[in-house]
Short mmCIF file of C-alpha atoms and ligand atoms in Angstrom, two decimals:
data_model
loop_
_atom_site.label_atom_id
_atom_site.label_comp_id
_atom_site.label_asym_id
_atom_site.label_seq_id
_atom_site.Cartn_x
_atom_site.Cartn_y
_atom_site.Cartn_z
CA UNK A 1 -20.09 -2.70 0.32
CA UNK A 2 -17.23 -4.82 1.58
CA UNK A 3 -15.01 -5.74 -0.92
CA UNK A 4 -13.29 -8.50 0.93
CA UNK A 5 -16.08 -9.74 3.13
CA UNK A 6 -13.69 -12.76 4.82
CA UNK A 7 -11.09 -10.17 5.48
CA UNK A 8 -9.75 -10.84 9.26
CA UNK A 9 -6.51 -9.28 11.31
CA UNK A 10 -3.75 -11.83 10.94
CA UNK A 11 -0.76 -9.94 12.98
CA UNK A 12 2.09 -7.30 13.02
CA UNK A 13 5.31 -7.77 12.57
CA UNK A 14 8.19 -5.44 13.92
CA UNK A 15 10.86 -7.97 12.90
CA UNK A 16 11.01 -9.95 9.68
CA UNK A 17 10.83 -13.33 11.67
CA UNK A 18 7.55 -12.44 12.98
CA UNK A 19 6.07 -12.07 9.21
CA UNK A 20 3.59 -15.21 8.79
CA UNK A 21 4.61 -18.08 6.42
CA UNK A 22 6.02 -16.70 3.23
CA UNK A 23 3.16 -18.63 0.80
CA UNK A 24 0.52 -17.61 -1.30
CA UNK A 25 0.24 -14.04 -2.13
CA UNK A 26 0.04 -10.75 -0.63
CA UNK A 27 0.13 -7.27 -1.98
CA UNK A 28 1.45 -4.34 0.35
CA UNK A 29 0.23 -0.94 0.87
CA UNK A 30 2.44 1.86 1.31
CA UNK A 31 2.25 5.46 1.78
CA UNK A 32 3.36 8.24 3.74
CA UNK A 33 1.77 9.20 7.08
CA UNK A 34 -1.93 11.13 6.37
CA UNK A 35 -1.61 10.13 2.40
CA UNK A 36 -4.85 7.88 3.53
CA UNK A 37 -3.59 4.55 3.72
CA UNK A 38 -6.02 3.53 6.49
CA UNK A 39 -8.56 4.88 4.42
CA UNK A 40 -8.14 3.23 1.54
CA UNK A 41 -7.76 -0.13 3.11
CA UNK A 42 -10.31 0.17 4.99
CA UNK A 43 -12.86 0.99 1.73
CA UNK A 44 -11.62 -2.14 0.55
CA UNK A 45 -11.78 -4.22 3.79
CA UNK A 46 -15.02 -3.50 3.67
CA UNK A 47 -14.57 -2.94 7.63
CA UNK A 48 -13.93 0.22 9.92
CA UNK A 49 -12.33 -1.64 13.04
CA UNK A 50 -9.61 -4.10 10.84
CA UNK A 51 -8.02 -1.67 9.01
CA UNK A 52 -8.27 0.37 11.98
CA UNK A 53 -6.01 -1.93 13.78
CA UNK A 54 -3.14 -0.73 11.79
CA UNK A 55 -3.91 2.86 13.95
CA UNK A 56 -4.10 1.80 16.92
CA UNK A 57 -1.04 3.49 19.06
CA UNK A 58 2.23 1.09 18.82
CA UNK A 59 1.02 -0.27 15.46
CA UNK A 60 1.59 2.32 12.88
CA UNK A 61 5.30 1.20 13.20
CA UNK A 62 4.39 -2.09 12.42
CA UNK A 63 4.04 -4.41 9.44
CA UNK A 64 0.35 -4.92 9.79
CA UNK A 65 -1.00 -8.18 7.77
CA UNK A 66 -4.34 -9.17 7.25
CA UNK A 67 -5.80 -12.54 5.75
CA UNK A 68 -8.08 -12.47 2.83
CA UNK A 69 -8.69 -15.83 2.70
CA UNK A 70 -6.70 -19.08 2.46
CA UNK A 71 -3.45 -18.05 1.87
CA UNK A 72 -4.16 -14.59 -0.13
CA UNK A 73 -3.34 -10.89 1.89
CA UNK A 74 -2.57 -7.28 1.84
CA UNK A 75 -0.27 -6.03 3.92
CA UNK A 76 0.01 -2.38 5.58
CA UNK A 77 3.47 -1.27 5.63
CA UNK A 78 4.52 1.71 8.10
CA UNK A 79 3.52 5.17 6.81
CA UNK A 80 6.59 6.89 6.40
CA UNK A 81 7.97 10.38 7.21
CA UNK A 82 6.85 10.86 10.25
CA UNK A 83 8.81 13.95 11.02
CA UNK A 84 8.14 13.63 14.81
CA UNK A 85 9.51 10.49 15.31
CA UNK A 86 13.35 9.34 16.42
CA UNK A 87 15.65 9.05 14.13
CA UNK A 88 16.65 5.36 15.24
CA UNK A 89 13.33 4.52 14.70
CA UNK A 90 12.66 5.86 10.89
CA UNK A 91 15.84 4.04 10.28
CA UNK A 92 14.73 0.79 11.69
CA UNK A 93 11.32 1.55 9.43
CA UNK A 94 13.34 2.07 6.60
CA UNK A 95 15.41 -1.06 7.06
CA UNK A 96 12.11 -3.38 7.70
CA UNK A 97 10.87 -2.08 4.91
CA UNK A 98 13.74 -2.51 2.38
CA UNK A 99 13.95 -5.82 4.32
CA UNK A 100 10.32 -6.83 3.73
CA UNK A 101 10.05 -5.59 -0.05
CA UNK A 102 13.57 -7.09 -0.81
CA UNK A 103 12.88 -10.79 0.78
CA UNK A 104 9.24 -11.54 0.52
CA UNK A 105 8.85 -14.36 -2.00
CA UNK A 106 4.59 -14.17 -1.85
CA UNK A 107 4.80 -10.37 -2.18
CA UNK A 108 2.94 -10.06 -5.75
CA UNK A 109 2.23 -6.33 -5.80
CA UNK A 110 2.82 -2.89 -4.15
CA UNK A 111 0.18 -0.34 -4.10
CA UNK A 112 1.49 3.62 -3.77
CA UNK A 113 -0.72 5.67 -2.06
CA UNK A 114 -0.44 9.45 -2.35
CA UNK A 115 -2.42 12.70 -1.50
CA UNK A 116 -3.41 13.71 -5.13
CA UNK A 117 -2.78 16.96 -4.19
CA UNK A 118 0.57 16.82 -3.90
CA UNK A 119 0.97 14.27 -6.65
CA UNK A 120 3.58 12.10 -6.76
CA UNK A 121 6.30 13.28 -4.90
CA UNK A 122 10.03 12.50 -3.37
CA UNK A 123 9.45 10.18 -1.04
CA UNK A 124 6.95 8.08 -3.37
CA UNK A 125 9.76 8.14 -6.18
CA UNK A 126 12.21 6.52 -3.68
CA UNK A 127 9.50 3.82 -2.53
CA UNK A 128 9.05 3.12 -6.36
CA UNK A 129 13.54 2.94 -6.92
CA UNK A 130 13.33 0.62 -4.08
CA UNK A 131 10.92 -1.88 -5.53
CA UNK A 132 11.73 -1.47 -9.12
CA UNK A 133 14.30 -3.77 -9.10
CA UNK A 134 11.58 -6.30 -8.07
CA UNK A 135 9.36 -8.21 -11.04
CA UNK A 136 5.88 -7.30 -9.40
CA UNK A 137 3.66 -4.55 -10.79
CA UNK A 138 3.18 -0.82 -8.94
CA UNK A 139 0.06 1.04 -8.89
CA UNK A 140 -0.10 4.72 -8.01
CA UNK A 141 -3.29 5.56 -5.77
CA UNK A 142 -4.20 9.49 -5.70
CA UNK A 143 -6.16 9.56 -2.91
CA UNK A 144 -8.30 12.05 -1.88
CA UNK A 145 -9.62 13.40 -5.13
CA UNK A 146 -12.37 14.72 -4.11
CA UNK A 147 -10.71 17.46 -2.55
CA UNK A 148 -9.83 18.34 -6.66
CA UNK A 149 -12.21 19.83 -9.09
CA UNK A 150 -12.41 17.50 -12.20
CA UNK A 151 -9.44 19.51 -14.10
CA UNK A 152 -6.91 19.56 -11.46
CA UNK A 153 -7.66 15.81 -11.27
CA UNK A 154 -7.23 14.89 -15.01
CA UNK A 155 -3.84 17.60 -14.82
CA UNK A 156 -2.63 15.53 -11.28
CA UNK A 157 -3.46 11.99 -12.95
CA UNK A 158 -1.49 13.08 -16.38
CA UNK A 159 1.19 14.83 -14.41
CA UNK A 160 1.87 11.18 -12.68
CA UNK A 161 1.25 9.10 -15.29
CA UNK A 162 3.88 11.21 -17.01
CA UNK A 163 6.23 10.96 -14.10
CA UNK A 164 6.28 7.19 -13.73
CA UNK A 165 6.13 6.57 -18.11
CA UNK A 166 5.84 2.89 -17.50
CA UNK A 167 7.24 2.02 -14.33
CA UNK A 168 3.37 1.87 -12.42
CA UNK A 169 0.10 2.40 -13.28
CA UNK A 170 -2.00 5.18 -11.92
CA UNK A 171 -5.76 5.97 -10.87
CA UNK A 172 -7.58 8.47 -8.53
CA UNK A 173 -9.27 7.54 -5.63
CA UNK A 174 -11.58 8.80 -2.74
CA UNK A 175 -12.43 6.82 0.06
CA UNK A 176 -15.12 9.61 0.61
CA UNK A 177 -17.34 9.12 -2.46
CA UNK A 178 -16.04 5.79 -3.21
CA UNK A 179 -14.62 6.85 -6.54
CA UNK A 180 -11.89 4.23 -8.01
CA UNK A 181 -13.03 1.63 -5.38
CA UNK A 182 -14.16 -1.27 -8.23
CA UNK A 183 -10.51 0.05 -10.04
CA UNK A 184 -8.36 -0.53 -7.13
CA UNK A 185 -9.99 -3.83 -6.07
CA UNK A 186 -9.40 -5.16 -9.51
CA UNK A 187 -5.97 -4.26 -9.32
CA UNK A 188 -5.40 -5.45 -6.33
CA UNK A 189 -6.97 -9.16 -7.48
CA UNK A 190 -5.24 -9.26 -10.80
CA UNK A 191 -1.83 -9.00 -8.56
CA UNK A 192 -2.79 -11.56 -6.13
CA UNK A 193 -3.40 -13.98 -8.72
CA UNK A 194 -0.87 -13.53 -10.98
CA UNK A 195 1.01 -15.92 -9.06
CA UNK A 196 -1.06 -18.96 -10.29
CA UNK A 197 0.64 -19.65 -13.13
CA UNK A 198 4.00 -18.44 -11.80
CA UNK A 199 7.22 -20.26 -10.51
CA UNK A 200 8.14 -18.87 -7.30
CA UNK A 201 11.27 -16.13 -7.42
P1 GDP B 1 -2.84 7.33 6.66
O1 GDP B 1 -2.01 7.99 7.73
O2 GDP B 1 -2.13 7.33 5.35
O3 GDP B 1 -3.35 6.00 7.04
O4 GDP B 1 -4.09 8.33 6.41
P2 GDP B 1 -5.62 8.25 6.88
O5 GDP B 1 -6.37 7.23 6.10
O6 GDP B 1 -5.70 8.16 8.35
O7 GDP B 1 -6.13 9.69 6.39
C1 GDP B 1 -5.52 10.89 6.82
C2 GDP B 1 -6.57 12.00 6.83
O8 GDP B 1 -7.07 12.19 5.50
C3 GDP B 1 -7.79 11.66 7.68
O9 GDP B 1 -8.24 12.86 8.29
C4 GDP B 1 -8.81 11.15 6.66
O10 GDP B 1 -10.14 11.37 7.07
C5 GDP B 1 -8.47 11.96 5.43
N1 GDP B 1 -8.78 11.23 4.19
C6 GDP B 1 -8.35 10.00 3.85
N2 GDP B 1 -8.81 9.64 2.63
C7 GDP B 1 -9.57 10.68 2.19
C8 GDP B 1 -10.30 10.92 0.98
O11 GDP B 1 -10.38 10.11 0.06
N3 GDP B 1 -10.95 12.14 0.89
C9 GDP B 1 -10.88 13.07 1.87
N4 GDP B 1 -11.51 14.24 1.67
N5 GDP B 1 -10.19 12.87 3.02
C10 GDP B 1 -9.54 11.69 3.18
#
């Protein structure tokens, strides 16, 4: 079922002046490469081909955004750690990145996602250092957990949960079965509108 039926491609962004209008509220995706990002956004987009977009060769480097509806979206940031790619290039990532979490004044909440299997790890503990200086709420996806027997998934989930204390909140998810779809969508609308009653930063 589409969880954002009126979800359409709004553009990519490679430099922060090509970000659309800084209103409203968006809240960003990030992950590293084959965590399943694409996945995930595309369970709650509801549909294959937009989140899709974000694959396409010459826009997984890109700051992919995608309208909701008037003036609400979620935004794919670049997966990172691509160990194949030039160095220049990771460090332009990490700069748009750090540039985009840093400045965006509509950016309401940042979504974490992570193969459960490896938990959370490094590179998701540095995402999280350089957001938590930032009033908006984190939340940890485990992807992939139905590649876990129902243990290891309580152990992984307690293990993070443990990890961040109170710095994010945490679920599991599968794109495959669909488990933690209705959790992550609720999330994700509980950030977007917590800016209604909120003076911009
Ligand atoms: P991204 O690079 O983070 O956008 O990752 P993708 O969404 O492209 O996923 C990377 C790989 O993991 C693909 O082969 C997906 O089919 C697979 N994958 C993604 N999500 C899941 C999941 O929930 N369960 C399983 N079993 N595989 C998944």
């Amino acid at each position: 079922m589409a969880q954002f039926p009126q979800a359409s491609f709004l553009t990519s962004a490679w430099q922060p002046h090509q970000f659309p209008a800084d209103h409203g509220a968006e809240v960003a995706f990030a992950g590293r490469s084959n965590a399943g990002k694409s996945s995930a956004l595309n369970a709650l987009l509801g549909r294959k081909d937009l989140a899709r977009t974000s694959k396409t060769p010459g826009r997984t480097q890109l700051i992919n955004f995608f309208a909701l509806g008037e003036q609400l979206r979620l935004v794919d940031l670049p997966g990172y750690g691509y160990a194949k790619v030039p160095r220049a290039m990771q460090q332009h990532w990490g700069e748009l990145l750090t540039r985009y979490v840093r400045s965006r004044v509509s950016l309401q909440g940042l979504i974490i996602v992570t193969d459960a299997r490896r938990g959370f790890a490094d590179h998701d503990r540095q995402l999280l250092d350089l957001v938590g200086v930032l009033p908006v709420p984190v939340h940890v996806l485990l992807t992939k957990a139905d590649k876990l027997n129902r243990n290891e998934a309580v152990l992984v989930e307690r293990d993070a949960r443990a990890q961040l204390e109170q710095r994010a909140s945490v679920q599991l998810f599968s794109a495959v079965t669909g488990d933690g779809l209705d959790e992550i969508r609720r999330t994700v609308l509980e950030m977007l509108h917590r800016t209604e009653k909120k003076e911009p930063r």
